[in-house]
Tab-separated table of C-alpha atoms and ligand atoms in Angstrom:
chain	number	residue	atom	x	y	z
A	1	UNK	CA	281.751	53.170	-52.003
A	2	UNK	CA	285.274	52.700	-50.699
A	3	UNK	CA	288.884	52.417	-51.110
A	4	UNK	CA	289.626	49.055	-51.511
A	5	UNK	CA	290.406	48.356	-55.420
A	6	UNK	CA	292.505	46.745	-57.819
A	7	UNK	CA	295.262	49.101	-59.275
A	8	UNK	CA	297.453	47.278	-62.104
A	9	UNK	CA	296.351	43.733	-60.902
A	10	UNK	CA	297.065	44.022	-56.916
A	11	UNK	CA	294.844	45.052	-54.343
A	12	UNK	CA	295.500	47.910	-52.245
A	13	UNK	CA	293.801	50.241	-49.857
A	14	UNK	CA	294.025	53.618	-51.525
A	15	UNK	CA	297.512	53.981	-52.489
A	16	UNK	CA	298.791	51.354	-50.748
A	17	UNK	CA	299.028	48.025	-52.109
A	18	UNK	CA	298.386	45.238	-49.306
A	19	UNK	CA	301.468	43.274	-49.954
A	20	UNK	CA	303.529	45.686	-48.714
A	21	UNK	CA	301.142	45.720	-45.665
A	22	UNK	CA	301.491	42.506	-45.284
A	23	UNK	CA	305.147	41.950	-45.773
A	24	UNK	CA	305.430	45.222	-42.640
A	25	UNK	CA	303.497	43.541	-40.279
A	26	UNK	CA	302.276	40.005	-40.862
A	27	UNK	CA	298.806	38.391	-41.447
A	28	UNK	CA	296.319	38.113	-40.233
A	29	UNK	CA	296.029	42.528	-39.712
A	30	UNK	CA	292.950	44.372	-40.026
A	31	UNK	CA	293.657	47.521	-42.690
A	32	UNK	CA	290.951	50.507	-42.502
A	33	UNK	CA	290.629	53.236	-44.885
A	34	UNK	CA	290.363	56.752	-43.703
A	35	UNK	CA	289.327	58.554	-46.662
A	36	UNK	CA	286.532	55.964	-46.632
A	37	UNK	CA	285.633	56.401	-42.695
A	38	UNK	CA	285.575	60.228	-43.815
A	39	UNK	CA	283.379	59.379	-47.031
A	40	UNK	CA	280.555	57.352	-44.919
A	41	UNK	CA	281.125	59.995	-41.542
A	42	UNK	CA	279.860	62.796	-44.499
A	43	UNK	CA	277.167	60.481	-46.543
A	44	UNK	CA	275.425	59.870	-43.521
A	45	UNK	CA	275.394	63.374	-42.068
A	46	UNK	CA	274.648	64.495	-45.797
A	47	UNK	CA	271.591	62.287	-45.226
A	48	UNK	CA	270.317	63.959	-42.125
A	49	UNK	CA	270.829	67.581	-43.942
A	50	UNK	CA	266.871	67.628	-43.999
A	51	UNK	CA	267.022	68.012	-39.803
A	52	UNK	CA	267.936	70.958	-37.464
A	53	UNK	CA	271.206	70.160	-35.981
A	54	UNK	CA	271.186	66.499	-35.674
A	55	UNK	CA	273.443	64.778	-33.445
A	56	UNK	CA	275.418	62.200	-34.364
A	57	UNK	CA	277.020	60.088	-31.951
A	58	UNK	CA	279.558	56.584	-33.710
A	59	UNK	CA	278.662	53.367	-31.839
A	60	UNK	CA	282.058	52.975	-30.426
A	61	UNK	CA	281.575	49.267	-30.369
A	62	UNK	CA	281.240	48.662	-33.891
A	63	UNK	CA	284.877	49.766	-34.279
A	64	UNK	CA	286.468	50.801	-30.871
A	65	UNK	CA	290.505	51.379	-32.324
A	66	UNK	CA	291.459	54.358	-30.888
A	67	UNK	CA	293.168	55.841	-34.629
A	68	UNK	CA	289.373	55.209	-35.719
A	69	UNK	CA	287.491	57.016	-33.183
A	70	UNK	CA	290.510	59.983	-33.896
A	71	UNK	CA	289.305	60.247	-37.622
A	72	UNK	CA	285.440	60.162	-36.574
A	73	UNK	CA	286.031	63.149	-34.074
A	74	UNK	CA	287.912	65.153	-36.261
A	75	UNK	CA	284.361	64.632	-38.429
A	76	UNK	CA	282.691	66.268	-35.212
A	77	UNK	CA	281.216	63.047	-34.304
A	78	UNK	CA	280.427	61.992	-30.411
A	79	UNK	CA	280.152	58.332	-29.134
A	80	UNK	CA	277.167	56.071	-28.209
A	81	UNK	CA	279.437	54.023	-25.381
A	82	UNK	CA	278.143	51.132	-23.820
A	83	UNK	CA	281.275	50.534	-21.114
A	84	UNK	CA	283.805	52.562	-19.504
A	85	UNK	CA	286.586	51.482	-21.551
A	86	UNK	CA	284.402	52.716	-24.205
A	87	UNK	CA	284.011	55.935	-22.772
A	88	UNK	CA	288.330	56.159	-21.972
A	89	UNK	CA	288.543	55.385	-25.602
A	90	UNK	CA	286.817	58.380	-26.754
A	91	UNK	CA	287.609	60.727	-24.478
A	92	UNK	CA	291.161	59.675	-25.451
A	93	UNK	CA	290.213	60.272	-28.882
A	94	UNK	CA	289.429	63.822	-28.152
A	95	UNK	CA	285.631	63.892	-28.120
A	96	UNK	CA	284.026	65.791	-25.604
A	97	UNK	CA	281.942	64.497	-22.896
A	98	UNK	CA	279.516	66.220	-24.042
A	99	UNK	CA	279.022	64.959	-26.976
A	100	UNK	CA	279.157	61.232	-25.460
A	101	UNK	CA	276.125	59.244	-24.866
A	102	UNK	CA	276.140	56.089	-22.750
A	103	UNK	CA	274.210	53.639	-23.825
A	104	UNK	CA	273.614	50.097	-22.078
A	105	UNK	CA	271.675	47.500	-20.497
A	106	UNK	CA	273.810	46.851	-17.788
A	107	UNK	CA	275.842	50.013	-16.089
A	108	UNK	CA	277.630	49.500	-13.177
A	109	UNK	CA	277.503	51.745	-10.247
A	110	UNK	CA	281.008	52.060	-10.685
A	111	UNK	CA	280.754	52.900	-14.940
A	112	UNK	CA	277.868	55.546	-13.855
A	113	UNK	CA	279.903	57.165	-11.558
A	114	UNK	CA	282.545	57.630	-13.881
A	115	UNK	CA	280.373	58.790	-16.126
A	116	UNK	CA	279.097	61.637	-14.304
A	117	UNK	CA	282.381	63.206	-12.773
A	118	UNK	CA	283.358	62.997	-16.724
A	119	UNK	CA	280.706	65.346	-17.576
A	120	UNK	CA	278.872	62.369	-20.488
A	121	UNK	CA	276.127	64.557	-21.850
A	122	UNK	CA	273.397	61.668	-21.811
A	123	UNK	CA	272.766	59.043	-20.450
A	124	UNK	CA	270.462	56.050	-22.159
A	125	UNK	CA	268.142	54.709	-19.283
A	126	UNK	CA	267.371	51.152	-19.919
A	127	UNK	CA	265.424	50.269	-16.941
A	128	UNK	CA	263.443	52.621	-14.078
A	129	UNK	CA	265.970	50.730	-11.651
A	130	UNK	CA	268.635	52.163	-12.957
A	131	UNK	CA	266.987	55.459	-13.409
A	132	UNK	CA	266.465	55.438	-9.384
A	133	UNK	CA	270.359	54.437	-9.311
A	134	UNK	CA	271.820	57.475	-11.485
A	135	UNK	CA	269.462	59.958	-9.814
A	136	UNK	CA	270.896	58.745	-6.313
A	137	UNK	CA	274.880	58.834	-7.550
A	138	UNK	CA	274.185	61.552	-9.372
A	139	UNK	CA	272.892	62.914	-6.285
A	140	UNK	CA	276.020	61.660	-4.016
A	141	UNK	CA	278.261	63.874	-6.396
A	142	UNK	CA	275.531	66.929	-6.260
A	143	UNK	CA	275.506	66.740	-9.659
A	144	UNK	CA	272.429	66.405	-12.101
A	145	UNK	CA	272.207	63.411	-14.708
A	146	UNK	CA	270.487	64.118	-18.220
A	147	UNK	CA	269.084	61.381	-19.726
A	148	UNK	CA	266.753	59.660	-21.761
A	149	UNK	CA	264.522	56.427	-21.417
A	150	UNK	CA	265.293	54.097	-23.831
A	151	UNK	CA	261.564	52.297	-25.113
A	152	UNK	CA	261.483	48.785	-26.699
A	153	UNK	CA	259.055	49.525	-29.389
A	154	UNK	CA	258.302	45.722	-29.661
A	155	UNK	CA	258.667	45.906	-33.578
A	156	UNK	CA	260.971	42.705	-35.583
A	157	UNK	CA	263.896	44.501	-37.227
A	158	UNK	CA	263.700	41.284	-39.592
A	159	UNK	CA	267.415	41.362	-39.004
A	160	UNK	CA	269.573	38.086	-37.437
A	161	UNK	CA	267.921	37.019	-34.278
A	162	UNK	CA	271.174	38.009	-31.984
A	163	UNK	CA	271.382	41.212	-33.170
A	164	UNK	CA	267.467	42.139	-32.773
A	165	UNK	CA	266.979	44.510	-30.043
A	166	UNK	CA	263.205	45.712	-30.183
A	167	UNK	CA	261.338	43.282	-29.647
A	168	UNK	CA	259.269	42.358	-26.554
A	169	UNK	CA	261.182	39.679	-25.194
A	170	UNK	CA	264.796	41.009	-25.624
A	171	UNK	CA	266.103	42.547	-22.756
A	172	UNK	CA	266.534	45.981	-23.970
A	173	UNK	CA	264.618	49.104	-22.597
A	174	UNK	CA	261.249	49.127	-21.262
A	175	UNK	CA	257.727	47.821	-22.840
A	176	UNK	CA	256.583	51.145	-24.179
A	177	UNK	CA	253.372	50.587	-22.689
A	178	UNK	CA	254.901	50.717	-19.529
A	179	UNK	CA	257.106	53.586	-20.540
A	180	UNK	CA	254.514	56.377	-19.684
A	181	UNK	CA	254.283	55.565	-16.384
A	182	UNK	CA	257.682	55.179	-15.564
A	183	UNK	CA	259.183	58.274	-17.172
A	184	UNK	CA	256.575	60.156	-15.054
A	185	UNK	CA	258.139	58.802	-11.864
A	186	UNK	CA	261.832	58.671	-12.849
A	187	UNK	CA	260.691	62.585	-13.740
A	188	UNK	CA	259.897	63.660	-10.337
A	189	UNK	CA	263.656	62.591	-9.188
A	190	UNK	CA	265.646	64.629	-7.763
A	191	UNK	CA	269.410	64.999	-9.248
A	192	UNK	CA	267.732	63.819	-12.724
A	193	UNK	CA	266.580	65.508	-15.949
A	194	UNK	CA	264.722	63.610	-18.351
A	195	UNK	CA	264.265	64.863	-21.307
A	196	UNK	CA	263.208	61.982	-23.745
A	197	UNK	CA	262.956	58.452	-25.310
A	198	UNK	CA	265.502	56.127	-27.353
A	199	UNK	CA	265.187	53.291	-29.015
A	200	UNK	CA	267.655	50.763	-31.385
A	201	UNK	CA	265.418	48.393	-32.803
A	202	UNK	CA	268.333	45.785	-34.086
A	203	UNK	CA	271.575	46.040	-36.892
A	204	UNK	CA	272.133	44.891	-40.021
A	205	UNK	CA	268.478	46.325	-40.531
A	206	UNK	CA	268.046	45.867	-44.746
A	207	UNK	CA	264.683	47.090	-44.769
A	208	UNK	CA	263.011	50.956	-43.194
A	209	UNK	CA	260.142	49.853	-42.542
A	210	UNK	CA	260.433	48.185	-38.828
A	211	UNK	CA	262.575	51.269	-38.411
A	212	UNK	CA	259.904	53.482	-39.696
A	213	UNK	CA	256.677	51.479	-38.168
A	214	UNK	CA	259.191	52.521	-34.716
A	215	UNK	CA	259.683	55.612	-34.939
A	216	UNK	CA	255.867	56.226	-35.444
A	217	UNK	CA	255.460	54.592	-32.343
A	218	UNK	CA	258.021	57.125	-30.613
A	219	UNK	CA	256.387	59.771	-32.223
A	220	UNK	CA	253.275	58.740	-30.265
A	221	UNK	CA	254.544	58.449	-27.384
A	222	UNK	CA	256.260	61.935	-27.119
A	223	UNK	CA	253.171	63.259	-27.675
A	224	UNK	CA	251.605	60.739	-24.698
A	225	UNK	CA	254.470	62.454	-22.717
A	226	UNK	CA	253.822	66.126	-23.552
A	227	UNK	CA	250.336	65.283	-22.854
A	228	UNK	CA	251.408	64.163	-19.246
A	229	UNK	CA	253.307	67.684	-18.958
A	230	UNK	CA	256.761	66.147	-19.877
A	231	UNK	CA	259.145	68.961	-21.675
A	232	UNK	CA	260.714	66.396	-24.154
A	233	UNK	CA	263.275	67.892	-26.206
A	234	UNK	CA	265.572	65.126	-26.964
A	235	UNK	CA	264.744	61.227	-28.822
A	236	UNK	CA	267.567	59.494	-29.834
A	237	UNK	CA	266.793	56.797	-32.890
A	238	UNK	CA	269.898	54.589	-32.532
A	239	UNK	CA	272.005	53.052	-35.166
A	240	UNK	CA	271.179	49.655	-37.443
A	241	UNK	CA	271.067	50.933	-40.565
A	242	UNK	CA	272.639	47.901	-42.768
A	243	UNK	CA	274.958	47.777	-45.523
A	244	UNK	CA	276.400	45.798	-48.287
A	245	UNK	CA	278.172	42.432	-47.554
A	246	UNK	CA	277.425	40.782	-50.985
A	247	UNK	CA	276.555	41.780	-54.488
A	248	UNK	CA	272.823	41.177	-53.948
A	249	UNK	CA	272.346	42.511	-51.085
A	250	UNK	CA	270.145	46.012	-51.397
A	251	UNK	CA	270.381	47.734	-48.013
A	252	UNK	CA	268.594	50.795	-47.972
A	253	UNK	CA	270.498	53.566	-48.549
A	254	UNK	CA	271.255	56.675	-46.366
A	255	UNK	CA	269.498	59.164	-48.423
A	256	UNK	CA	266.296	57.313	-48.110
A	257	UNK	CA	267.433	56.754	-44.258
A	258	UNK	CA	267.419	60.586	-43.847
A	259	UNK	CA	264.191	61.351	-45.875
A	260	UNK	CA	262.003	58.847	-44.101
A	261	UNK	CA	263.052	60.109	-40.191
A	262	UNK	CA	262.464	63.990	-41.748
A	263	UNK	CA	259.440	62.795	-42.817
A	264	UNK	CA	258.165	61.019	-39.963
A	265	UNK	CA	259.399	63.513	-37.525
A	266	UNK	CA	258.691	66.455	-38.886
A	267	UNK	CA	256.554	67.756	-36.281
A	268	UNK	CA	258.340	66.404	-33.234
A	269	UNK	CA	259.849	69.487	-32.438
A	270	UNK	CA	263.226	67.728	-30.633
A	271	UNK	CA	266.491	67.296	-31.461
A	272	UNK	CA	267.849	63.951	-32.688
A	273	UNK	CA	270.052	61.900	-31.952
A	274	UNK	CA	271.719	59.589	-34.304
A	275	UNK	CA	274.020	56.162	-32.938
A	276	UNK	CA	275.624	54.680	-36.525
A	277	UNK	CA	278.262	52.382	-36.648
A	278	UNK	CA	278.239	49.300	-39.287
A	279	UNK	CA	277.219	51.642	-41.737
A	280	UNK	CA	280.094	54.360	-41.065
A	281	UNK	CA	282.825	51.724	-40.301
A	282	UNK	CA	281.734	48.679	-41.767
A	283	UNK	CA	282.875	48.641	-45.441
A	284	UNK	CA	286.294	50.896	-44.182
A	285	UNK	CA	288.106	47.789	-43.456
A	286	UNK	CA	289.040	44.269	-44.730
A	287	UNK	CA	290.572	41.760	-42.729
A	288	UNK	CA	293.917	40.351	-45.039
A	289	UNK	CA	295.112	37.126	-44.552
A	290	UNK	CA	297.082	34.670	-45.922
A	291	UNK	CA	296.399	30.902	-47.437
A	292	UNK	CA	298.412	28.894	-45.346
A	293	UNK	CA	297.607	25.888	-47.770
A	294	UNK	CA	295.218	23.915	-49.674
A	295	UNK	CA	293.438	20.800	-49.352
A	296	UNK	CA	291.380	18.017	-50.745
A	297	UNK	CA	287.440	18.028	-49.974
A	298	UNK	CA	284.976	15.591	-50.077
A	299	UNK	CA	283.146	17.044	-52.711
A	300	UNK	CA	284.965	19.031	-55.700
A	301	UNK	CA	285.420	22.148	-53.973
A	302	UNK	CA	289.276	22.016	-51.701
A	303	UNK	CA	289.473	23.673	-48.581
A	304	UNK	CA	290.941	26.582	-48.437
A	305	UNK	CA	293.150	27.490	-45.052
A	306	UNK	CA	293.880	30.492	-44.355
A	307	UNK	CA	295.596	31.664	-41.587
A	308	UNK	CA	292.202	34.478	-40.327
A	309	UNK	CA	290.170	32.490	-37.718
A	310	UNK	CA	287.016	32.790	-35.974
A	311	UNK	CA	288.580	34.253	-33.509
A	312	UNK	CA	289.890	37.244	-35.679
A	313	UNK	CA	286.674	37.512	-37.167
A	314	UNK	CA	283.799	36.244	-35.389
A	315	UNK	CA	280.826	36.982	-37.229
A	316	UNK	CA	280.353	34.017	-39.529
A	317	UNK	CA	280.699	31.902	-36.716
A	318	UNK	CA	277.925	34.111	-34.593
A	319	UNK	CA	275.992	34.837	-37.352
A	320	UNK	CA	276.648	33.119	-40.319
A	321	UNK	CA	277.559	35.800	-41.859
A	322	UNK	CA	278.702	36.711	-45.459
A	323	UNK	CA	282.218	38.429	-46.092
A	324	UNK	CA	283.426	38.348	-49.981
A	325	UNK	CA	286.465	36.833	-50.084
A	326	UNK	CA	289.186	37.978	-53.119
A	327	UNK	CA	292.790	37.491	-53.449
A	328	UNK	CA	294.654	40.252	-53.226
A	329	UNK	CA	296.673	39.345	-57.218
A	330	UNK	CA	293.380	38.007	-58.736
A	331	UNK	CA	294.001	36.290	-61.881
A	332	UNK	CA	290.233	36.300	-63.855
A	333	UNK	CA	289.496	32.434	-63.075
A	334	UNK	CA	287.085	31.151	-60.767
A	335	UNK	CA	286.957	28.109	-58.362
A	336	UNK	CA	284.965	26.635	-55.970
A	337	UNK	CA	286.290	26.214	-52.405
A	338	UNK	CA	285.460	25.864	-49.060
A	339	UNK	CA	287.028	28.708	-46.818
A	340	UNK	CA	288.316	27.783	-43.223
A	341	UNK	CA	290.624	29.044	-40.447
A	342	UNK	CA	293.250	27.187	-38.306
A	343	UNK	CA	290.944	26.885	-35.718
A	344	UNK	CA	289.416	23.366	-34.093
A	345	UNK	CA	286.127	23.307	-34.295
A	346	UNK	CA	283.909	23.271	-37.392
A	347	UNK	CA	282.079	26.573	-36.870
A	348	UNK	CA	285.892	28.502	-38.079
A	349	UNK	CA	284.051	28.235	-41.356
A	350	UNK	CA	284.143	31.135	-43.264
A	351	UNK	CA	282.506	30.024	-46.431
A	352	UNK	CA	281.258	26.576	-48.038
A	353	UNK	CA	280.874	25.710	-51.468
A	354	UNK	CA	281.551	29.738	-52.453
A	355	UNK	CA	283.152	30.796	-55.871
A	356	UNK	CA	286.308	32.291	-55.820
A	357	UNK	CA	289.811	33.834	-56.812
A	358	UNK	CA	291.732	30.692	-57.786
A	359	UNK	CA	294.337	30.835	-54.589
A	360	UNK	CA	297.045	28.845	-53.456
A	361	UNK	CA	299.338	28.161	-50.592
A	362	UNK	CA	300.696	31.862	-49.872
A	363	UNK	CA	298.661	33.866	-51.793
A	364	UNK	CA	296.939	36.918	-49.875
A	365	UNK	CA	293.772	37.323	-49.756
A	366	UNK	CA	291.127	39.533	-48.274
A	367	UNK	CA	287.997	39.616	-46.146
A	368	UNK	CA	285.671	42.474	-47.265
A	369	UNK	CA	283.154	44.635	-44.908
A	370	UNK	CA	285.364	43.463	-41.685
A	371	UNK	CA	285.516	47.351	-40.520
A	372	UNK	CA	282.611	46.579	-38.060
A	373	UNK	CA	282.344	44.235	-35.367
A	374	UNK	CA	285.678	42.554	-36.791
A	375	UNK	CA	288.788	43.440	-34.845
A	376	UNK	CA	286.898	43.985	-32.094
A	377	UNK	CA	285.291	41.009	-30.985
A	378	UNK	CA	288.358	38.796	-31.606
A	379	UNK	CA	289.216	37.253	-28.985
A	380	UNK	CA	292.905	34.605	-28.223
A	381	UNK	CA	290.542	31.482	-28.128
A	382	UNK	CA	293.240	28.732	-29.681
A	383	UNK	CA	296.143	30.642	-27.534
A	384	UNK	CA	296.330	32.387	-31.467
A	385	UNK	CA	297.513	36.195	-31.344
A	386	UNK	CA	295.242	39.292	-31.362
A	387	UNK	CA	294.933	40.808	-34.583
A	388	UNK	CA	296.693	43.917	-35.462
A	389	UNK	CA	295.287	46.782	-36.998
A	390	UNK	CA	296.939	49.747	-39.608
A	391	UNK	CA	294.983	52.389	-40.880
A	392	UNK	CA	296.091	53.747	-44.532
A	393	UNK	CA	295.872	57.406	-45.380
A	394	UNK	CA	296.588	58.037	-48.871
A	395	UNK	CA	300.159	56.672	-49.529
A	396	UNK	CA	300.685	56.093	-45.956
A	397	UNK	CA	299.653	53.567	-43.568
A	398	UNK	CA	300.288	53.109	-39.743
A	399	UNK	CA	300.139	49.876	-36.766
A	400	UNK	CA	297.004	51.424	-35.289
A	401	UNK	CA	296.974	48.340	-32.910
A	402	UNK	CA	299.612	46.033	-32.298
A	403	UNK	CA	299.299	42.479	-32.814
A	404	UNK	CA	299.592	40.802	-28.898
A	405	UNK	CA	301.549	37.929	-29.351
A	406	UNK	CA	300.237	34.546	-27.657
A	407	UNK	CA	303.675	34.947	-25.502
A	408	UNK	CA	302.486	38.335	-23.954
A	409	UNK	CA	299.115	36.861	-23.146
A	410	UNK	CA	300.741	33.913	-21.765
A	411	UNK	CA	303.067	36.187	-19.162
A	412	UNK	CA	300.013	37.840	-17.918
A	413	UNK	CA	298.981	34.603	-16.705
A	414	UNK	CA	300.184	32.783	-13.445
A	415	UNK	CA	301.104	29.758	-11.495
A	416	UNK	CA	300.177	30.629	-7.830
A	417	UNK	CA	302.806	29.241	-5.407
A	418	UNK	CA	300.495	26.670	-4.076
A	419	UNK	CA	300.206	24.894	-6.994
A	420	UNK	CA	304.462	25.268	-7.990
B	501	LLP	N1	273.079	51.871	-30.629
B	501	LLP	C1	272.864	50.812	-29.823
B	501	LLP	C2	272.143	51.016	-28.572
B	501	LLP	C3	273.312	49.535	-30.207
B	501	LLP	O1	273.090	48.491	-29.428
B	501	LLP	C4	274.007	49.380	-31.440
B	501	LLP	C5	274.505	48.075	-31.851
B	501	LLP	C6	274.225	50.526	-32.229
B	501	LLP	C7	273.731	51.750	-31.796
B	501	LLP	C8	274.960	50.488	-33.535
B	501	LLP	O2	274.262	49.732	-34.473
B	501	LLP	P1	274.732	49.708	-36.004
B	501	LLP	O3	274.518	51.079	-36.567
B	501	LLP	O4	276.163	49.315	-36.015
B	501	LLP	O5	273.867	48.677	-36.603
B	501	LLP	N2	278.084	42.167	-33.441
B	501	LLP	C9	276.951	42.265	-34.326
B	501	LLP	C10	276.264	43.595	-34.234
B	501	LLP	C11	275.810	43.960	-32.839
B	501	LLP	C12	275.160	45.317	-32.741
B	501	LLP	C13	274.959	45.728	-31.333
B	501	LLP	N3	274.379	47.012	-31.126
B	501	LLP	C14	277.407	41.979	-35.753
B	501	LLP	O6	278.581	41.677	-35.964
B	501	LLP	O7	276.597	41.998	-36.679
């Protein structure tokens, strides 16, 4: 559910009706709902009411605006980071290091070191190397690292290839039949306490079972670890659970989510760890735009240009993904059109041959389900803007992000004098 819906005819996000959005600050803008981010914050801890004291940490880089992160805290989420600036970003948003978990394949020395004089309350070993590396800089600050060893369960999500995680060949954690072994001697360092296994098998998972064939892997090797004398007391089951992009699609929902890991870990005797994002932030936001015109096709179906690109929202592009386009003053009739950005190169294809809203040259129009992994991998490619954000509460809505005009990115850029 969310708060995107028609009231008398026009679009609006709650209260607000997106014109008036539009006409304050211009299109393309990202517009998030916060009584929506609070509805799926409380569904999916609702859904984990079955466990003792879960913890639930927002994968900061499914939806990194800082106003975001501010309404997720105030939920008494943490963060799964995967960067520094992800780690700023919530600390700026108030949560407590604590409550942070960094997360990552690739942690700097410099990131890790950060980490620890900020007081992050986990740390998500992807590799023994950089085990051996935390345990020594944790050591240079005389400070002790807690952590976990993240496993790659080598199970297909059955989700898009690029964003499967857990299987053997991705780079992601270690084999976990190697994983006994090296817990065992990242245990006996010095400076670090490790005190269990995470996985994240992929996003945009529609189905439980690779995530429940997983975690019964997980659940056999905690007890392979106990076995060994290990004190485990922590496994952290990532994020991935999927949502709705289009009518027919049936992901799972979090009820069911929440029954399956009680079931399954019932007798694990540790606390979990939880690392959502698509399916907290994912259907709070729709990316509105505006046709910039219309033109002939080959076929019967006109292309439709709108004025959102690839590079404000990158995942049909990447993916191929499905977002449900609607105009924003829908009028009951149907057409066929092809949906495209401004952009030069074929991929800024949003949709082909798809039925939709008759629209025409000005009419606004919306991308649904854009709240995660939207305004945050855009990018300037084209020398276009980046896309602002507002976040509606109610009647009210706020600039959450400003757009950055092409000119400011242009004076960050420079001629050096040898080349005047
Ligand atoms: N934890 C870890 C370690 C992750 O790598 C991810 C996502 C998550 C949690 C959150 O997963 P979620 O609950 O959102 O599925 N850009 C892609 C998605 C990439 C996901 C990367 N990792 C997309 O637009 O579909």
């Amino acid at each position: 559910m969310n708060h995107f819906d028609l009231i008398n005819g026009v679009l609006h996000a709650e209260d607000v009706a997106l014109p008036d959005i539009a006409a304050a600050v211009g299109t393309p803008v990202y517009v998030y709902s916060r009584a929506t981010l609070e509805r799926h914050a409380q569904v999916f801890r609702n859904a984990l009411s079955g466990l003792d004291n879960p913890h639930l940490a927002f994968a900061v880089k499914s939806n990194p605006n800082l106003a975001v992160l501010k309404v997720l805290a105030k939920q008494g989420y943490g963060a799964d980071v995967v960067s520094g600036g992800e780690m700023d970003r919530a600390l700026a948003a108030g949560m407590a290091a604590q409550d942070i978990v960094f997360s990552g394949v690739g942690k700097t020395a410099e990131e890790i070191l950060r980490a620890l004089k900020a007081g992050i309350g986990q740390f998500n070993i992807e590799s023994e190397e950089e085990g051996a590396e935390l345990a020594m800089l944790a050591g240079s600050l005389g400070l002790t690292a807690y952590a976990v060893l993240r496993i790659n369960p080598d199970v297909d999500a059955g989700t898009h290839g690029k964003i499967s995680t857990g299987k053997a060949d991705n780079k992601f954690g270690v084999g976990i039949d190697r994983a006994p072994e090296i817990y065992a001697r990242l245990s006996a360092l010095p400076n670090l306490h490790m005190r269990g296994v995470a996985l994240h098998i992929g996003s945009q998972l529609t189905s439980l079972e690779p995530l429940e064939t997983a975690f019964n892997k997980v659940g056999v090797l905690v007890q392979a670890l106990r076995d060994q004398g290990h004190i485990i007391t922590h496994v952290d089951l990532g994020g991935g659970l999927g949502v709705r992009y289009r009518a027919d699609d049936n992901p799972p929902e979090p009820a069911e989510y929440g029954d399956m890991v009680a079931r399954v870990t019932k007798d694990w005797g540790v606390r979990l760890m939880f690392e959502p994002g698509r399916v907290i932030a994912g259907n709070a936001g729709i990316l509105l735009t505006r046709v910039i015109r219309v033109k002939p096709g080959s076929g019967n179906a006109p292309f439709v240009i709108v004025d959102a690109a690839m590079n404000d929202l990158a995942r049909p592009a990447l993916y191929d993904a499905w977002h449900d386009f609607e105009a924003v003053a829908p009028n009951g009739q149907k057409m066929l059109a092809n949906i495209v950005g401004p952009v030069c190169e074929t991929g800024d294809t949003f949709a082909m041959g798809r039925e939709i809203d008759p629209v025409q040259a000005n009419d606004l129009a919306i991308f649904r389900t854009a709240g995660a992994y939207g305004a945050t991998m855009a990018s300037t490619y084209n020398s276009r803007g980046l896309v602002p954000e507002v976040l509606v509460d109610g009647d009210k809505f706020a600039v959450v992000a400003e757009r950055i005009s092409p000119e400011t990115i242009l004076a960050a850029e420079h001629v050096p004098d040898w080349l005047k």
